[in-house]
């Protein structure tokens, strides 16, 4: 279900923005642009802050998806070809990366660990090196490591919005990789690359 939601259903919103808001109602899109930017900026900040408080890997992936779609919304409603290209590219990248993470966590790790809590995945590189490798690569793309498709698309959106003089959205979009990336970085460096988890007293 999560795979379909991230890979297909969320893309319907992008399609609706492009076909209805931008093509059929361009004047209304321009008029309500400040409101859309405000909602997207608040959504992005709240999702990023929520991610930092999560211990469930699936919740982190879901909340980071919310942040990514907020950036897509900003890119589309910036009414700039560069920003729109970045938004559509990020939507495509999200449709590839987020379902991959959900498949690894829900279809592979949960079936073996029966939990999605960070600390129980410690030492995964020793026990399941192939799954850990795929999750590492997908996490790098999810947090927009340079040279990934997510990074390229987010740079396009941020640069186009900055050139357009929209300071608030530029700042919130720029903070997204830093805040969303922290839990994923913590998962990869602390929980995957150290010894297996042992309960207290064992």
mmCIF file of C-alpha atoms in Angstrom:
data_model
loop_
_atom_site.group_PDB
_atom_site.id
_atom_site.type_symbol
_atom_site.label_atom_id
_atom_site.label_comp_id
_atom_site.label_asym_id
_atom_site.label_seq_id
_atom_site.Cartn_x
_atom_site.Cartn_y
_atom_site.Cartn_z
ATOM 1 C CA UNK A 1 0.000 0.000 0.000
ATOM 2 C CA UNK A 2 2.801 2.424 0.894
ATOM 3 C CA UNK A 3 4.565 1.610 -2.366
ATOM 4 C CA UNK A 4 1.446 2.448 -4.407
ATOM 5 C CA UNK A 5 0.842 5.614 -2.393
ATOM 6 C CA UNK A 6 4.371 6.915 -2.885
ATOM 7 C CA UNK A 7 4.874 5.721 -6.430
ATOM 8 C CA UNK A 8 1.469 6.338 -8.015
ATOM 9 C CA UNK A 9 -1.098 8.187 -5.882
ATOM 10 C CA UNK A 10 1.137 11.125 -4.942
ATOM 11 C CA UNK A 11 1.980 11.610 -8.607
ATOM 12 C CA UNK A 12 -1.711 12.203 -9.327
ATOM 13 C CA UNK A 13 -1.423 15.409 -7.286
ATOM 14 C CA UNK A 14 1.464 16.536 -9.483
ATOM 15 C CA UNK A 15 -0.559 15.699 -12.590
ATOM 16 C CA UNK A 16 -3.525 17.637 -11.198
ATOM 17 C CA UNK A 17 -1.396 20.703 -10.477
ATOM 18 C CA UNK A 18 0.010 20.699 -14.002
ATOM 19 C CA UNK A 19 -3.155 19.915 -15.950
ATOM 20 C CA UNK A 20 -5.723 21.819 -13.893
ATOM 21 C CA UNK A 21 -4.002 24.606 -11.980
ATOM 22 C CA UNK A 22 -1.229 25.602 -14.368
ATOM 23 C CA UNK A 23 -2.816 24.874 -17.762
ATOM 24 C CA UNK A 24 -6.512 25.559 -17.169
ATOM 25 C CA UNK A 25 -6.278 28.157 -14.380
ATOM 26 C CA UNK A 26 -2.977 30.037 -14.830
ATOM 27 C CA UNK A 27 -4.332 33.364 -13.551
ATOM 28 C CA UNK A 28 -5.729 31.743 -10.420
ATOM 29 C CA UNK A 29 -2.406 29.955 -9.895
ATOM 30 C CA UNK A 30 -0.595 33.288 -10.037
ATOM 31 C CA UNK A 31 -3.098 34.930 -7.693
ATOM 32 C CA UNK A 32 -2.906 32.191 -5.073
ATOM 33 C CA UNK A 33 0.843 31.664 -5.455
ATOM 34 C CA UNK A 34 1.739 33.314 -2.095
ATOM 35 C CA UNK A 35 -0.803 31.143 -0.260
ATOM 36 C CA UNK A 36 0.480 27.969 -1.923
ATOM 37 C CA UNK A 37 4.071 28.902 -1.067
ATOM 38 C CA UNK A 38 3.113 29.575 2.550
ATOM 39 C CA UNK A 39 1.326 26.227 2.898
ATOM 40 C CA UNK A 40 4.177 24.362 1.195
ATOM 41 C CA UNK A 41 6.801 26.066 3.367
ATOM 42 C CA UNK A 42 4.945 25.269 6.598
ATOM 43 C CA UNK A 43 4.410 21.688 5.425
ATOM 44 C CA UNK A 44 8.091 21.304 4.622
ATOM 45 C CA UNK A 45 9.281 22.698 7.952
ATOM 46 C CA UNK A 46 6.827 20.637 10.015
ATOM 47 C CA UNK A 47 7.632 17.426 8.145
ATOM 48 C CA UNK A 48 11.363 18.012 8.573
ATOM 49 C CA UNK A 49 11.008 18.693 12.294
ATOM 50 C CA UNK A 50 8.771 15.641 12.708
ATOM 51 C CA UNK A 51 11.356 13.443 10.998
ATOM 52 C CA UNK A 52 13.981 14.331 13.604
ATOM 53 C CA UNK A 53 11.750 12.912 16.375
ATOM 54 C CA UNK A 54 10.946 9.566 14.767
ATOM 55 C CA UNK A 55 12.344 6.164 15.714
ATOM 56 C CA UNK A 56 10.306 4.246 13.116
ATOM 57 C CA UNK A 57 12.099 3.905 9.784
ATOM 58 C CA UNK A 58 8.855 3.773 7.801
ATOM 59 C CA UNK A 59 7.619 6.965 9.464
ATOM 60 C CA UNK A 60 10.851 8.707 8.477
ATOM 61 C CA UNK A 61 10.393 7.664 4.854
ATOM 62 C CA UNK A 62 6.743 8.764 4.843
ATOM 63 C CA UNK A 63 7.464 12.167 6.392
ATOM 64 C CA UNK A 64 10.375 12.779 4.048
ATOM 65 C CA UNK A 65 7.952 12.074 1.192
ATOM 66 C CA UNK A 66 5.737 14.873 2.490
ATOM 67 C CA UNK A 67 8.712 17.231 2.412
ATOM 68 C CA UNK A 68 9.628 16.220 -1.111
ATOM 69 C CA UNK A 69 6.101 16.799 -2.382
ATOM 70 C CA UNK A 70 6.123 20.241 -0.753
ATOM 71 C CA UNK A 71 9.214 21.084 -2.809
ATOM 72 C CA UNK A 72 7.474 19.749 -5.920
ATOM 73 C CA UNK A 73 4.547 22.077 -5.193
ATOM 74 C CA UNK A 74 6.859 25.067 -4.790
ATOM 75 C CA UNK A 75 8.611 24.235 -8.049
ATOM 76 C CA UNK A 76 5.382 23.966 -10.019
ATOM 77 C CA UNK A 77 3.782 27.116 -8.613
ATOM 78 C CA UNK A 78 6.937 29.200 -9.057
ATOM 79 C CA UNK A 79 5.679 29.586 -12.650
ATOM 80 C CA UNK A 80 9.209 29.262 -13.983
ATOM 81 C CA UNK A 81 10.319 26.714 -16.591
ATOM 82 C CA UNK A 82 13.417 25.860 -14.564
ATOM 83 C CA UNK A 83 11.510 25.435 -11.304
ATOM 84 C CA UNK A 84 8.773 23.432 -13.016
ATOM 85 C CA UNK A 85 11.382 21.159 -14.580
ATOM 86 C CA UNK A 86 12.935 20.649 -11.157
ATOM 87 C CA UNK A 87 9.559 19.922 -9.597
ATOM 88 C CA UNK A 88 8.624 17.353 -12.233
ATOM 89 C CA UNK A 89 12.078 15.782 -12.041
ATOM 90 C CA UNK A 90 11.817 15.551 -8.256
ATOM 91 C CA UNK A 91 8.401 13.943 -8.599
ATOM 92 C CA UNK A 92 9.939 11.336 -10.903
ATOM 93 C CA UNK A 93 12.885 10.770 -8.571
ATOM 94 C CA UNK A 94 10.572 10.452 -5.580
ATOM 95 C CA UNK A 95 8.486 7.912 -7.480
ATOM 96 C CA UNK A 96 11.581 5.737 -7.826
ATOM 97 C CA UNK A 97 13.373 6.222 -4.514
ATOM 98 C CA UNK A 98 10.538 6.263 -1.987
ATOM 99 C CA UNK A 99 8.883 3.014 -3.181
ATOM 100 C CA UNK A 100 12.310 1.365 -3.183
ATOM 101 C CA UNK A 101 12.791 2.334 0.469
ATOM 102 C CA UNK A 102 9.320 1.104 1.393
ATOM 103 C CA UNK A 103 9.964 -2.228 -0.345
ATOM 104 C CA UNK A 104 13.256 -2.730 1.485
ATOM 105 C CA UNK A 105 11.862 -1.747 4.887
ATOM 106 C CA UNK A 106 8.414 -3.326 4.646
ATOM 107 C CA UNK A 107 9.066 -6.236 2.333
ATOM 108 C CA UNK A 108 12.527 -7.318 3.432
ATOM 109 C CA UNK A 109 13.607 -5.959 6.811
ATOM 110 C CA UNK A 110 10.238 -6.109 8.573
ATOM 111 C CA UNK A 111 9.649 -9.698 7.420
ATOM 112 C CA UNK A 112 12.856 -10.739 9.176
ATOM 113 C CA UNK A 113 13.033 -8.382 12.148
ATOM 114 C CA UNK A 114 9.280 -7.839 12.773
ATOM 115 C CA UNK A 115 10.046 -4.267 13.790
ATOM 116 C CA UNK A 116 10.841 -0.962 12.106
ATOM 117 C CA UNK A 117 12.654 0.719 15.017
ATOM 118 C CA UNK A 118 16.050 2.195 14.204
ATOM 119 C CA UNK A 119 18.140 0.561 16.895
ATOM 120 C CA UNK A 120 17.160 -3.016 16.054
ATOM 121 C CA UNK A 121 18.741 -2.715 12.613
ATOM 122 C CA UNK A 122 22.225 -2.237 14.015
ATOM 123 C CA UNK A 123 24.797 -4.475 12.398
ATOM 124 C CA UNK A 124 22.680 -5.005 9.299
ATOM 125 C CA UNK A 125 25.749 -4.790 7.068
ATOM 126 C CA UNK A 126 27.045 -7.943 8.748
ATOM 127 C CA UNK A 127 23.765 -9.876 8.640
ATOM 128 C CA UNK A 128 22.195 -8.688 5.360
ATOM 129 C CA UNK A 129 24.886 -6.898 3.346
ATOM 130 C CA UNK A 130 22.915 -6.786 0.083
ATOM 131 C CA UNK A 131 19.811 -5.261 1.680
ATOM 132 C CA UNK A 132 21.981 -2.822 3.633
ATOM 133 C CA UNK A 133 23.724 -1.760 0.418
ATOM 134 C CA UNK A 134 20.467 -1.131 -1.444
ATOM 135 C CA UNK A 135 19.019 0.740 1.530
ATOM 136 C CA UNK A 136 22.180 2.838 1.802
ATOM 137 C CA UNK A 137 22.030 3.824 -1.871
ATOM 138 C CA UNK A 138 18.306 4.605 -1.704
ATOM 139 C CA UNK A 139 18.805 6.645 1.483
ATOM 140 C CA UNK A 140 21.577 8.649 -0.187
ATOM 141 C CA UNK A 141 19.207 9.476 -3.026
ATOM 142 C CA UNK A 142 16.398 10.271 -0.578
ATOM 143 C CA UNK A 143 18.472 12.876 1.259
ATOM 144 C CA UNK A 144 19.645 14.397 -2.034
ATOM 145 C CA UNK A 145 23.311 13.505 -1.970
ATOM 146 C CA UNK A 146 25.086 15.402 -4.804
ATOM 147 C CA UNK A 147 24.942 13.762 -8.248
ATOM 148 C CA UNK A 148 21.650 11.999 -7.434
ATOM 149 C CA UNK A 149 18.462 12.841 -9.323
ATOM 150 C CA UNK A 150 16.899 14.238 -6.136
ATOM 151 C CA UNK A 151 19.809 16.630 -5.678
ATOM 152 C CA UNK A 152 19.699 17.876 -9.260
ATOM 153 C CA UNK A 153 15.960 18.516 -9.107
ATOM 154 C CA UNK A 154 16.110 20.266 -5.718
ATOM 155 C CA UNK A 155 18.935 22.498 -6.934
ATOM 156 C CA UNK A 156 16.854 23.478 -9.959
ATOM 157 C CA UNK A 157 13.901 24.388 -7.742
ATOM 158 C CA UNK A 158 15.950 26.318 -5.168
ATOM 159 C CA UNK A 159 17.921 28.276 -7.767
ATOM 160 C CA UNK A 160 14.824 29.162 -9.786
ATOM 161 C CA UNK A 161 12.883 30.239 -6.700
ATOM 162 C CA UNK A 162 15.865 32.266 -5.461
ATOM 163 C CA UNK A 163 16.193 34.039 -8.804
ATOM 164 C CA UNK A 164 12.467 34.775 -8.614
ATOM 165 C CA UNK A 165 13.031 36.558 -5.307
ATOM 166 C CA UNK A 166 10.913 34.277 -3.131
ATOM 167 C CA UNK A 167 13.041 34.271 0.020
ATOM 168 C CA UNK A 168 10.878 32.207 2.393
ATOM 169 C CA UNK A 169 10.473 29.255 0.077
ATOM 170 C CA UNK A 170 14.146 29.411 -0.859
ATOM 171 C CA UNK A 171 15.210 29.158 2.779
ATOM 172 C CA UNK A 172 12.854 26.317 3.629
ATOM 173 C CA UNK A 173 13.767 24.381 0.478
ATOM 174 C CA UNK A 174 17.460 24.823 1.230
ATOM 175 C CA UNK A 175 17.040 23.490 4.776
ATOM 176 C CA UNK A 176 15.191 20.378 3.626
ATOM 177 C CA UNK A 177 18.242 18.197 2.797
ATOM 178 C CA UNK A 178 19.883 19.122 6.104
ATOM 179 C CA UNK A 179 16.923 18.358 8.366
ATOM 180 C CA UNK A 180 15.432 15.416 6.492
ATOM 181 C CA UNK A 181 18.872 13.965 5.923
ATOM 182 C CA UNK A 182 19.829 13.793 9.596
ATOM 183 C CA UNK A 183 17.779 10.714 10.578
ATOM 184 C CA UNK A 184 18.794 8.873 7.388
ATOM 185 C CA UNK A 185 22.423 9.739 8.050
ATOM 186 C CA UNK A 186 22.002 8.483 11.613
ATOM 187 C CA UNK A 187 20.460 5.249 10.336
ATOM 188 C CA UNK A 188 23.274 4.570 7.901
ATOM 189 C CA UNK A 189 26.241 5.545 10.053
ATOM 190 C CA UNK A 190 25.138 4.414 13.510
ATOM 191 C CA UNK A 191 22.753 1.539 12.973
ATOM 192 C CA UNK A 192 24.102 -0.132 9.857
ATOM 193 C CA UNK A 193 27.847 0.109 10.397
ATOM 194 C CA UNK A 194 28.265 -0.996 14.019
ATOM 195 C CA UNK A 195 27.863 -4.201 15.990
ATOM 196 C CA UNK A 196 24.478 -5.874 16.319
ATOM 197 C CA UNK A 197 22.003 -4.548 18.865
ATOM 198 C CA UNK A 198 21.992 -6.145 22.313
ATOM 199 C CA UNK A 199 19.271 -5.464 24.919
ATOM 200 C CA UNK A 200 20.436 -3.925 28.223
ATOM 201 C CA UNK A 201 21.934 -6.479 30.573
ATOM 202 C CA UNK A 202 22.657 -9.021 27.823
#
